[in-house]
Short mmCIF file of C-alpha atoms in Angstrom, two decimals:
data_model
loop_
_atom_site.label_atom_id
_atom_site.label_comp_id
_atom_site.label_asym_id
_atom_site.label_seq_id
_atom_site.Cartn_x
_atom_site.Cartn_y
_atom_site.Cartn_z
CA UNK T 1 0.00 0.00 0.00
CA UNK T 2 1.45 3.40 -0.96
CA UNK T 3 2.37 5.88 1.80
CA UNK T 4 -0.21 8.44 0.59
CA UNK T 5 -2.95 5.84 0.95
CA UNK T 6 -1.69 4.83 4.38
CA UNK T 7 -1.68 8.45 5.47
CA UNK T 8 -5.17 8.94 4.14
CA UNK T 9 -6.45 5.89 6.00
CA UNK T 10 -4.75 6.97 9.20
CA UNK T 11 -6.34 10.40 8.98
CA UNK T 12 -9.77 8.88 8.40
CA UNK T 13 -9.37 6.76 11.51
CA UNK T 14 -8.86 3.27 10.06
CA UNK T 15 -5.55 2.54 11.77
CA UNK T 16 -3.31 4.20 14.31
CA UNK T 17 0.05 2.89 13.05
CA UNK T 18 1.83 2.55 9.71
CA UNK T 19 1.19 -0.60 7.71
CA UNK T 20 3.39 -3.39 6.53
CA UNK T 21 2.93 -4.08 2.83
CA UNK T 22 4.41 -6.90 0.80
CA UNK T 23 3.65 -9.10 -2.18
CA UNK T 24 4.38 -12.81 -2.71
CA UNK T 25 7.40 -12.00 -4.87
CA UNK T 26 8.54 -8.82 -3.16
CA UNK T 27 8.35 -8.27 0.61
CA UNK T 28 8.89 -4.72 1.77
CA UNK T 29 8.28 -2.62 4.85
CA UNK T 30 7.19 0.97 4.25
CA UNK T 31 9.03 3.69 6.18
CA UNK T 32 7.77 4.53 9.63
CA UNK T 33 5.18 7.28 10.00
CA UNK T 34 6.56 10.73 10.76
CA UNK T 35 4.83 13.08 13.07
CA UNK T 36 3.90 15.35 10.20
CA UNK T 37 1.80 13.23 7.94
CA UNK T 38 0.93 14.60 4.53
CA UNK T 39 -2.73 15.53 4.11
CA UNK T 40 -4.94 13.05 2.34
CA UNK T 41 -5.80 13.64 -1.31
CA UNK T 42 -9.28 15.03 -1.91
CA UNK T 43 -11.85 12.34 -2.65
CA UNK T 44 -13.15 12.00 -6.21
CA UNK T 45 -16.36 13.91 -6.95
CA UNK T 46 -18.47 10.76 -7.17
CA UNK T 47 -17.13 9.33 -3.92
CA UNK T 48 -18.52 10.09 -0.51
CA UNK T 49 -16.25 12.11 1.75
CA UNK T 50 -17.05 9.66 4.55
CA UNK T 51 -15.56 6.62 2.81
CA UNK T 52 -15.35 4.79 6.10
CA UNK T 53 -19.15 4.88 6.31
CA UNK T 54 -20.52 4.40 2.78
CA UNK T 55 -24.22 4.92 2.35
CA UNK T 56 -26.58 2.23 1.09
CA UNK T 57 -26.80 4.14 -2.19
CA UNK T 58 -22.99 4.12 -2.51
CA UNK T 59 -22.84 0.39 -1.92
CA UNK T 60 -25.64 -0.29 -4.42
CA UNK T 61 -23.91 1.89 -7.03
CA UNK T 62 -20.58 0.13 -6.53
CA UNK T 63 -22.25 -3.26 -6.82
CA UNK T 64 -24.05 -2.21 -9.97
CA UNK T 65 -20.90 -0.83 -11.66
CA UNK T 66 -18.70 -3.78 -10.74
CA UNK T 67 -18.30 -6.46 -13.43
CA UNK T 68 -19.28 -9.92 -12.19
CA UNK T 69 -16.28 -12.26 -11.76
CA UNK T 70 -16.09 -15.47 -13.81
CA UNK T 71 -17.66 -18.63 -12.29
CA UNK T 72 -14.39 -20.15 -11.10
CA UNK T 73 -13.40 -16.90 -9.41
CA UNK T 74 -16.82 -16.61 -7.80
CA UNK T 75 -16.37 -20.09 -6.33
CA UNK T 76 -12.98 -19.10 -4.96
CA UNK T 77 -14.43 -15.94 -3.43
CA UNK T 78 -17.21 -18.00 -1.84
CA UNK T 79 -14.68 -20.40 -0.34
CA UNK T 80 -12.68 -17.48 1.05
CA UNK T 81 -15.82 -16.04 2.63
CA UNK T 82 -16.57 -19.42 4.22
CA UNK T 83 -13.00 -19.71 5.55
CA UNK T 84 -13.23 -16.24 7.09
CA UNK T 85 -16.58 -17.02 8.70
CA UNK T 86 -15.28 -20.27 10.20
CA UNK T 87 -12.11 -18.50 11.27
CA UNK T 88 -14.00 -15.77 13.06
CA UNK T 89 -16.51 -18.06 14.73
CA UNK T 90 -14.36 -21.08 15.49
CA UNK T 91 -10.79 -19.90 15.83
CA UNK T 92 -10.50 -16.32 17.01
CA UNK T 93 -13.27 -16.54 19.57
CA UNK T 94 -12.06 -19.99 20.62
CA UNK T 95 -8.72 -18.61 21.85
CA UNK T 96 -8.09 -16.40 24.84
CA UNK T 97 -6.22 -13.84 22.81
CA UNK T 98 -8.30 -10.79 23.51
CA UNK T 99 -9.25 -8.29 20.84
CA UNK T 100 -7.32 -8.31 17.57
CA UNK T 101 -4.58 -5.74 17.15
CA UNK T 102 -3.70 -6.32 13.49
CA UNK T 103 -5.80 -5.85 10.39
CA UNK T 104 -4.43 -8.17 7.73
CA UNK T 105 -5.52 -7.40 4.17
CA UNK T 106 -4.86 -9.91 1.41
CA UNK T 107 -5.18 -8.69 -2.19
CA UNK T 108 -5.35 -11.04 -5.17
CA UNK T 109 -3.97 -10.25 -8.60
CA UNK T 110 -7.54 -9.73 -9.78
CA UNK T 111 -7.96 -6.93 -7.26
CA UNK T 112 -10.20 -8.90 -4.92
CA UNK T 113 -9.28 -8.16 -1.32
CA UNK T 114 -10.26 -9.44 2.10
CA UNK T 115 -9.41 -8.14 5.56
CA UNK T 116 -8.88 -10.32 8.62
CA UNK T 117 -8.74 -9.27 12.26
CA UNK T 118 -5.73 -11.14 13.61
CA UNK T 119 -3.32 -10.97 16.54
CA UNK T 120 0.22 -9.72 16.54
CA UNK T 121 1.13 -12.32 19.18
CA UNK T 122 0.12 -15.21 16.87
CA UNK T 123 1.74 -13.75 13.76
CA UNK T 124 4.97 -12.96 15.58
CA UNK T 125 5.22 -16.37 17.27
CA UNK T 126 4.41 -18.41 14.19
CA UNK T 127 6.07 -16.38 11.42
CA UNK T 128 9.66 -15.17 11.63
CA UNK T 129 8.90 -12.58 8.98
CA UNK T 130 6.10 -10.99 10.99
CA UNK T 131 8.18 -11.24 14.14
CA UNK T 132 11.03 -9.27 12.59
CA UNK T 133 8.72 -6.59 11.22
CA UNK T 134 6.36 -6.17 14.15
CA UNK T 135 8.87 -6.38 16.98
CA UNK T 136 10.41 -3.16 15.72
CA UNK T 137 7.08 -1.39 16.34
CA UNK T 138 6.02 -2.46 19.81
CA UNK T 139 3.86 0.35 21.01
CA UNK T 140 1.26 -0.30 23.62
CA UNK T 141 -2.33 0.04 22.44
CA UNK T 142 -1.30 0.64 18.83
CA UNK T 143 -2.77 -1.40 15.97
CA UNK T 144 -1.03 -2.51 12.84
CA UNK T 145 -2.27 -2.94 9.34
CA UNK T 146 -0.56 -5.52 7.14
CA UNK T 147 -1.26 -5.91 3.46
CA UNK T 148 -0.23 -8.83 1.25
CA UNK T 149 -0.64 -7.76 -2.35
CA UNK T 150 -0.62 -9.40 -5.80
CA UNK T 151 -1.31 -12.89 -4.47
CA UNK T 152 -1.45 -15.65 -7.06
CA UNK T 153 -3.91 -17.57 -4.92
CA UNK T 154 -5.66 -15.43 -2.33
CA UNK T 155 -7.49 -18.42 -0.89
CA UNK T 156 -4.22 -20.19 -0.03
CA UNK T 157 -2.80 -17.11 1.68
CA UNK T 158 -5.91 -16.76 3.83
CA UNK T 159 -5.84 -20.47 4.73
CA UNK T 160 -2.17 -20.24 5.70
CA UNK T 161 -2.92 -17.44 8.14
CA UNK T 162 -5.80 -19.49 9.58
CA UNK T 163 -3.43 -22.45 10.05
CA UNK T 164 -1.28 -20.30 12.34
CA UNK T 165 -4.08 -20.51 14.89
CA UNK T 166 -4.28 -24.32 14.75
CA UNK T 167 -2.97 -26.39 17.66
CA UNK T 168 -2.78 -29.59 15.54
CA UNK T 169 -1.60 -28.84 12.02
CA UNK T 170 -1.02 -32.50 11.18
CA UNK T 171 -4.68 -33.43 11.59
CA UNK T 172 -5.78 -30.14 10.06
CA UNK T 173 -4.11 -31.08 6.77
CA UNK T 174 -5.52 -34.61 6.56
CA UNK T 175 -7.68 -35.02 3.47
CA UNK T 176 -6.11 -32.16 1.51
CA UNK T 177 -4.82 -32.86 -2.00
CA UNK T 178 -1.11 -32.95 -2.79
CA UNK T 179 -1.41 -29.83 -4.92
CA UNK T 180 -3.14 -27.99 -2.08
CA UNK T 181 -0.38 -28.99 0.34
CA UNK T 182 2.26 -27.75 -2.11
CA UNK T 183 0.48 -24.41 -2.39
CA UNK T 184 0.34 -24.09 1.41
CA UNK T 185 4.01 -25.06 1.59
CA UNK T 186 5.04 -22.28 -0.80
CA UNK T 187 3.18 -19.61 1.17
CA UNK T 188 4.44 -20.95 4.51
CA UNK T 189 7.99 -20.79 3.20
CA UNK T 190 7.47 -17.26 1.88
CA UNK T 191 6.33 -15.88 5.26
CA UNK T 192 8.72 -18.14 7.24
CA UNK T 193 5.92 -20.06 8.94
CA UNK T 194 8.21 -22.88 10.07
CA UNK T 195 5.56 -25.03 11.71
CA UNK T 196 3.50 -24.86 8.51
CA UNK T 197 6.51 -25.83 6.38
CA UNK T 198 7.29 -28.81 8.61
CA UNK T 199 3.68 -30.01 8.67
CA UNK T 200 3.35 -29.75 4.88
CA UNK T 201 6.59 -31.69 4.36
CA UNK T 202 5.51 -34.41 6.79
CA UNK T 203 2.20 -34.68 4.95
CA UNK T 204 3.92 -34.98 1.56
CA UNK T 205 6.20 -37.70 2.92
CA UNK T 206 3.27 -39.74 4.22
CA UNK T 207 0.78 -39.65 1.33
CA UNK T 208 0.97 -41.38 -2.08
CA UNK T 209 1.41 -39.32 -5.27
CA UNK T 210 0.11 -39.84 -8.78
CA UNK T 211 2.56 -39.75 -11.70
CA UNK T 212 1.66 -36.14 -12.50
CA UNK T 213 1.85 -35.11 -8.86
CA UNK T 214 5.26 -36.73 -8.51
CA UNK T 215 6.80 -34.43 -11.11
CA UNK T 216 5.21 -31.37 -9.50
CA UNK T 217 6.35 -32.34 -5.99
CA UNK T 218 9.96 -32.87 -7.07
CA UNK T 219 10.01 -29.64 -9.07
CA UNK T 220 8.48 -27.63 -6.21
CA UNK T 221 10.86 -28.96 -3.55
CA UNK T 222 13.90 -28.36 -5.73
CA UNK T 223 12.69 -24.84 -6.45
CA UNK T 224 12.11 -23.90 -2.79
CA UNK T 225 15.58 -25.02 -1.56
CA UNK T 226 14.29 -25.73 1.92
CA UNK T 227 17.01 -26.52 4.51
CA UNK T 228 15.12 -29.42 6.01
CA UNK T 229 15.99 -33.10 6.38
CA UNK T 230 12.36 -33.87 5.54
CA UNK T 231 12.98 -32.76 1.94
CA UNK T 232 15.77 -35.32 1.57
CA UNK T 233 13.52 -37.96 3.08
CA UNK T 234 10.73 -37.12 0.62
CA UNK T 235 13.00 -37.11 -2.43
CA UNK T 236 14.37 -40.54 -1.50
CA UNK T 237 11.04 -41.86 -2.75
CA UNK T 238 11.98 -40.99 -6.33
CA UNK T 239 15.79 -40.95 -6.38
CA UNK T 240 18.50 -43.32 -5.22
CA UNK T 241 21.34 -42.40 -2.96
CA UNK T 242 24.64 -41.66 -4.73
CA UNK T 243 26.07 -44.85 -3.24
CA UNK T 244 23.70 -46.96 -5.33
CA UNK T 245 25.92 -48.48 -8.03
CA UNK T 246 25.09 -49.94 -11.40
CA UNK T 247 26.21 -53.32 -10.04
CA UNK T 248 23.43 -53.25 -7.45
CA UNK T 249 20.90 -52.28 -10.11
CA UNK T 250 22.15 -55.11 -12.31
CA UNK T 251 21.71 -57.56 -9.43
CA UNK T 252 18.10 -56.46 -9.01
CA UNK T 253 17.48 -56.80 -12.74
CA UNK T 254 19.01 -60.28 -12.73
CA UNK T 255 16.83 -61.31 -9.80
CA UNK T 256 13.68 -60.07 -11.56
CA UNK T 257 14.47 -61.84 -14.84
CA UNK T 258 15.42 -65.06 -13.09
CA UNK T 259 12.24 -64.95 -11.03
CA UNK T 260 10.12 -64.65 -14.17
CA UNK T 261 11.96 -67.45 -15.98
CA UNK T 262 11.48 -69.82 -13.02
CA UNK T 263 7.95 -68.73 -12.08
CA UNK T 264 5.56 -71.57 -11.26
CA UNK T 265 2.31 -69.80 -12.02
CA UNK T 266 1.92 -69.46 -15.81
CA UNK T 267 -0.56 -66.59 -15.67
CA UNK T 268 1.62 -64.56 -13.31
CA UNK T 269 4.69 -65.36 -15.43
CA UNK T 270 3.00 -64.05 -18.59
CA UNK T 271 1.87 -60.87 -16.84
CA UNK T 272 5.32 -60.16 -15.42
CA UNK T 273 6.95 -60.78 -18.79
CA UNK T 274 4.73 -58.14 -20.35
CA UNK T 275 5.40 -55.71 -17.51
CA UNK T 276 9.19 -56.09 -17.43
CA UNK T 277 9.49 -55.93 -21.21
CA UNK T 278 7.40 -52.74 -21.15
CA UNK T 279 9.74 -51.22 -18.57
CA UNK T 280 12.80 -52.28 -20.58
CA UNK T 281 11.31 -50.68 -23.69
CA UNK T 282 10.41 -47.43 -21.90
CA UNK T 283 13.88 -47.14 -20.35
CA UNK T 284 15.79 -47.83 -23.56
CA UNK T 285 18.83 -45.89 -22.27
CA UNK T 286 19.18 -48.06 -19.17
CA UNK T 287 22.57 -49.74 -19.47
CA UNK T 288 21.88 -53.29 -18.33
CA UNK T 289 24.91 -55.53 -18.24
CA UNK T 290 25.40 -57.59 -21.40
CA UNK T 291 26.96 -60.38 -19.32
CA UNK T 292 23.80 -60.55 -17.22
CA UNK T 293 21.54 -61.00 -20.23
CA UNK T 294 23.76 -63.51 -22.00
CA UNK T 295 24.23 -65.48 -18.79
CA UNK T 296 20.45 -65.95 -18.71
CA UNK T 297 20.41 -66.81 -22.42
CA UNK T 298 22.92 -69.62 -21.92
CA UNK T 299 20.85 -70.85 -18.98
CA UNK T 300 17.72 -70.89 -21.17
CA UNK T 301 19.51 -72.73 -23.98
CA UNK T 302 20.80 -75.35 -21.55
CA UNK T 303 17.31 -75.86 -20.14
CA UNK T 304 15.89 -76.18 -23.65
CA UNK T 305 18.46 -78.81 -24.65
CA UNK T 306 17.85 -80.80 -21.44
CA UNK T 307 14.09 -80.57 -21.96
CA UNK T 308 14.27 -81.87 -25.55
CA UNK T 309 16.67 -84.63 -24.54
CA UNK T 310 14.26 -85.75 -21.85
CA UNK T 311 11.33 -85.62 -24.25
CA UNK T 312 13.10 -87.77 -26.84
CA UNK T 313 13.63 -90.50 -24.22
CA UNK T 314 10.10 -90.32 -22.78
CA UNK T 315 8.12 -89.64 -25.94
CA UNK T 316 7.31 -93.29 -26.58
CA UNK T 317 6.55 -94.02 -22.93
CA UNK T 318 2.77 -94.59 -22.75
CA UNK T 319 2.78 -93.61 -19.09
CA UNK T 320 3.93 -90.07 -19.84
CA UNK T 321 1.46 -87.22 -20.33
CA UNK T 322 2.14 -85.86 -23.80
CA UNK T 323 0.37 -82.63 -22.95
CA UNK T 324 2.77 -82.08 -20.07
CA UNK T 325 5.75 -82.74 -22.36
CA UNK T 326 4.43 -80.20 -24.86
CA UNK T 327 3.92 -77.68 -22.07
CA UNK T 328 7.50 -78.06 -20.84
CA UNK T 329 8.96 -77.43 -24.29
CA UNK T 330 6.62 -74.49 -24.91
CA UNK T 331 7.58 -72.93 -21.57
CA UNK T 332 11.32 -73.19 -22.19
CA UNK T 333 10.96 -71.93 -25.78
CA UNK T 334 8.83 -69.01 -24.59
CA UNK T 335 11.47 -68.08 -22.02
CA UNK T 336 14.13 -68.10 -24.73
CA UNK T 337 11.96 -66.03 -27.06
CA UNK T 338 11.41 -63.46 -24.29
CA UNK T 339 15.15 -63.11 -23.78
CA UNK T 340 15.62 -62.63 -27.54
CA UNK T 341 13.02 -59.84 -27.48
CA UNK T 342 14.92 -58.11 -24.66
CA UNK T 343 18.24 -58.49 -26.49
CA UNK T 344 16.76 -56.94 -29.64
CA UNK T 345 15.25 -54.09 -27.63
CA UNK T 346 18.61 -53.43 -25.94
CA UNK T 347 20.48 -53.71 -29.29
CA UNK T 348 22.55 -56.63 -28.01
CA UNK T 349 21.26 -59.48 -30.17
CA UNK T 350 24.14 -59.77 -32.63
CA UNK T 351 26.07 -62.33 -30.57
CA UNK T 352 22.95 -64.37 -29.91
CA UNK T 353 22.35 -64.86 -33.68
CA UNK T 354 25.73 -66.56 -33.94
CA UNK T 355 24.99 -68.52 -30.77
CA UNK T 356 21.66 -69.68 -32.20
CA UNK T 357 23.29 -70.62 -35.51
CA UNK T 358 25.74 -72.85 -33.61
CA UNK T 359 23.01 -74.88 -31.85
CA UNK T 360 23.56 -78.02 -33.91
CA UNK T 361 22.73 -80.36 -31.04
CA UNK T 362 19.48 -78.54 -30.33
CA UNK T 363 18.54 -78.54 -34.02
CA UNK T 364 19.24 -82.28 -34.19
CA UNK T 365 17.01 -82.95 -31.16
CA UNK T 366 14.36 -80.71 -32.67
CA UNK T 367 14.21 -82.85 -35.80
CA UNK T 368 13.54 -86.01 -33.77
CA UNK T 369 10.47 -84.64 -31.98
CA UNK T 370 6.99 -84.44 -33.54
CA UNK T 371 6.04 -80.99 -34.82
CA UNK T 372 3.17 -80.64 -32.37
CA UNK T 373 5.68 -80.61 -29.49
CA UNK T 374 8.49 -78.54 -30.97
CA UNK T 375 6.92 -75.78 -33.09
CA UNK T 376 7.32 -73.11 -30.37
CA UNK T 377 11.09 -73.30 -30.82
CA UNK T 378 10.85 -72.08 -34.41
CA UNK T 379 9.38 -68.80 -33.16
CA UNK T 380 12.88 -67.93 -31.99
CA UNK T 381 14.21 -68.26 -35.54
CA UNK T 382 11.27 -66.24 -36.84
CA UNK T 383 11.94 -63.44 -34.36
CA UNK T 384 15.61 -63.31 -35.30
CA UNK T 385 14.66 -62.99 -38.98
CA UNK T 386 12.21 -60.19 -38.14
CA UNK T 387 14.98 -58.36 -36.27
CA UNK T 388 17.43 -58.76 -39.16
CA UNK T 389 14.78 -57.81 -41.72
CA UNK T 390 13.99 -54.59 -39.84
CA UNK T 391 17.65 -53.68 -39.48
CA UNK T 392 17.53 -53.98 -35.69
CA UNK T 393 19.97 -56.90 -35.55
CA UNK T 394 23.24 -56.33 -37.40
CA UNK T 395 25.37 -59.39 -38.14
CA UNK T 396 27.69 -60.29 -41.00
CA UNK T 397 26.61 -62.31 -44.02
CA UNK T 398 28.24 -65.53 -42.86
CA UNK T 399 26.26 -65.43 -39.61
CA UNK T 400 23.00 -64.62 -41.43
CA UNK T 401 23.50 -67.54 -43.76
CA UNK T 402 24.56 -69.85 -40.91
CA UNK T 403 21.39 -69.25 -38.91
CA UNK T 404 19.25 -70.06 -41.97
CA UNK T 405 21.42 -73.05 -42.74
CA UNK T 406 20.77 -74.44 -39.23
CA UNK T 407 17.12 -73.50 -38.68
CA UNK T 408 15.29 -72.66 -41.94
CA UNK T 409 14.13 -76.20 -42.66
CA UNK T 410 12.78 -76.48 -39.13
CA UNK T 411 10.91 -73.19 -39.61
CA UNK T 412 9.37 -74.52 -42.84
CA UNK T 413 8.29 -77.72 -41.09
CA UNK T 414 6.80 -75.95 -38.06
CA UNK T 415 5.16 -73.00 -39.79
CA UNK T 416 1.79 -74.71 -40.28
CA UNK T 417 1.51 -75.51 -36.56
CA UNK T 418 2.74 -72.04 -35.65
CA UNK T 419 0.10 -70.49 -37.87
CA UNK T 420 -2.77 -72.61 -36.51
CA UNK T 421 -1.93 -72.79 -32.79
CA UNK T 422 -0.36 -69.36 -32.38
CA UNK T 423 -2.64 -67.28 -34.60
CA UNK T 424 -3.06 -64.59 -31.92
CA UNK T 425 0.61 -64.22 -31.03
CA UNK T 426 2.07 -64.83 -34.49
CA UNK T 427 2.01 -62.04 -37.06
CA UNK T 428 2.35 -64.09 -40.23
CA UNK T 429 3.02 -61.13 -42.52
CA UNK T 430 5.67 -59.79 -40.17
CA UNK T 431 7.47 -63.15 -40.12
CA UNK T 432 7.25 -63.56 -43.90
CA UNK T 433 8.55 -60.03 -44.51
CA UNK T 434 11.40 -60.55 -42.03
CA UNK T 435 12.37 -63.84 -43.63
CA UNK T 436 12.22 -62.31 -47.12
CA UNK T 437 14.44 -59.40 -46.13
CA UNK T 438 16.92 -61.71 -44.41
CA UNK T 439 17.22 -63.89 -47.51
CA UNK T 440 17.72 -60.84 -49.72
CA UNK T 441 20.73 -59.70 -47.64
CA UNK T 442 22.67 -62.80 -48.74
CA UNK T 443 24.76 -63.21 -51.84
CA UNK T 444 22.89 -63.79 -55.09
CA UNK T 445 24.07 -67.40 -55.24
CA UNK T 446 22.83 -68.04 -51.67
CA UNK T 447 19.51 -66.37 -52.50
CA UNK T 448 19.10 -68.61 -55.54
CA UNK T 449 19.70 -71.89 -53.70
CA UNK T 450 17.43 -70.96 -50.77
CA UNK T 451 14.60 -69.57 -52.92
CA UNK T 452 14.60 -72.44 -55.38
CA UNK T 453 14.24 -74.85 -52.49
CA UNK T 454 11.49 -72.68 -51.02
CA UNK T 455 9.71 -72.72 -54.43
CA UNK T 456 9.37 -76.51 -54.32
CA UNK T 457 8.30 -76.47 -50.65
CA UNK T 458 5.66 -73.80 -51.21
CA UNK T 459 4.13 -75.67 -54.16
CA UNK T 460 3.65 -78.77 -52.01
CA UNK T 461 2.69 -77.15 -48.66
CA UNK T 462 0.91 -73.95 -49.65
CA UNK T 463 -0.22 -71.94 -46.59
CA UNK T 464 1.72 -74.25 -44.26
CA UNK T 465 4.91 -72.71 -45.69
CA UNK T 466 5.90 -69.07 -45.22
CA UNK T 467 5.15 -67.04 -48.34
CA UNK T 468 8.30 -65.22 -49.48
CA UNK T 469 7.14 -64.43 -53.00
CA UNK T 470 8.42 -60.87 -52.69
CA UNK T 471 11.96 -62.15 -52.04
CA UNK T 472 11.58 -64.52 -55.00
CA UNK T 473 10.57 -61.65 -57.32
CA UNK T 474 13.45 -59.44 -56.18
CA UNK T 475 15.94 -62.26 -56.62
CA UNK T 476 14.55 -62.98 -60.13
CA UNK T 477 14.97 -59.37 -61.21
CA UNK T 478 18.45 -59.20 -59.77
CA UNK T 479 19.54 -62.46 -61.39
CA UNK T 480 17.93 -62.33 -64.83
CA UNK T 481 16.67 -58.83 -65.58
CA UNK T 482 19.33 -56.57 -64.16
CA UNK T 483 22.07 -59.03 -65.01
CA UNK T 484 23.92 -58.33 -61.78
CA UNK T 485 27.32 -59.98 -61.86
CA UNK T 486 28.47 -61.58 -58.63
CA UNK T 487 31.63 -63.25 -57.54
CA UNK T 488 31.36 -67.05 -57.15
CA UNK T 489 31.38 -68.33 -53.60
CA UNK T 490 31.25 -71.67 -51.86
CA UNK T 491 27.71 -71.27 -50.62
CA UNK T 492 26.35 -74.13 -52.73
CA UNK T 493 28.62 -76.59 -50.98
CA UNK T 494 27.17 -75.49 -47.65
CA UNK T 495 23.61 -75.38 -48.88
CA UNK T 496 23.80 -79.04 -49.86
CA UNK T 497 23.44 -79.71 -46.15
CA UNK T 498 19.75 -79.12 -46.73
CA UNK T 499 19.47 -82.01 -49.20
#
């Protein structure tokens, strides 16, 4: 409030002592009143000279000329009025504080203002800011006027003052939203209301936050720079201590993956696989140890080999449940496929392609087991081809050819069962496109041998064979229309392993 206005109000009998005026962003104390106060400015012609006692006509005219506030602002004004009524009836008169000696005016940025009759004793004891300002003006029987101007949220400022009168702030804040607590915290910090700051921080530490609230809480606490151990305690919810090393994080990740791979409940295992893969995908920059992932891959491969070896010995045993045997193979193959998905997502699958190409023993066991038991294993080959075809798995030509040399025939044999029994989880077009692109990355001679063999298989099996017609067309154009010359290689000698 400007000094001229203060002087005018003093002369008209509103207050008997200079005011303290500050805004949320700028806190100032006007100079003390001198004995020779400047005379008040003359009132405007349309304003009553007795502004302290406006007539009914004056009030009706002001109400008529004032523009109505928007609905949201009206609601806020109504809440402020309710807070003031409850404050006057339930707080001020409930304390043995005697008559008020401070008139506190709070002014919003929209110009809306409210005045509260409060006590210097309460303000000084609860707020270090008020204590510093008011203790310099201790004059018996003299009232103060304090104005808080340009408030972003007038309602919050009024509530903060009301909280100074509360004997149990912790219970008073129960039920308030996180955003409301943050607003009260900001105002409490601004006026150095230490008890309010502590209570707000304790509340934030105890209640859960939504994802959106979490970002706001962290941002607000970092912005306020509060020297309080409670802030550190709160932020520990969302950030690790500096001592937390990547090794510890890797250990946790290993434990989670191992738990999923060994889970006994199939439904829970499927749900956790989806969840962990989602987290891995969202945190693509998380640097999980390559050794950790490949250690699990080797464990999965060993389990798969042992499972197929056991099945080959028990397959003809009439006492064995064939459904259980099929389930064991499917489970181990699904675990391996999940690890391949994670490796592709983490851009670490190149070494696994070579590892998969070298699984001669596993491929040999695979060929001895009926298709109905083994077809889940061929999904691993299909996924590798999809990764290569999309350019997400980068390996040299020898490795690409080796993986097809080891597993392509098995994929052809199993494709019909994959298509029928895994129609929901298998994207046929995606697999066919991936296989086509993988074939087309080979040398022209390798393409020719593989595609000619596919041509015969497709004519005899139809839909039970992956359709790579696009690769066949591209190879044909390269070989016979464009007349692309290629260097001879020894691929045909290796491809005879198919025959």
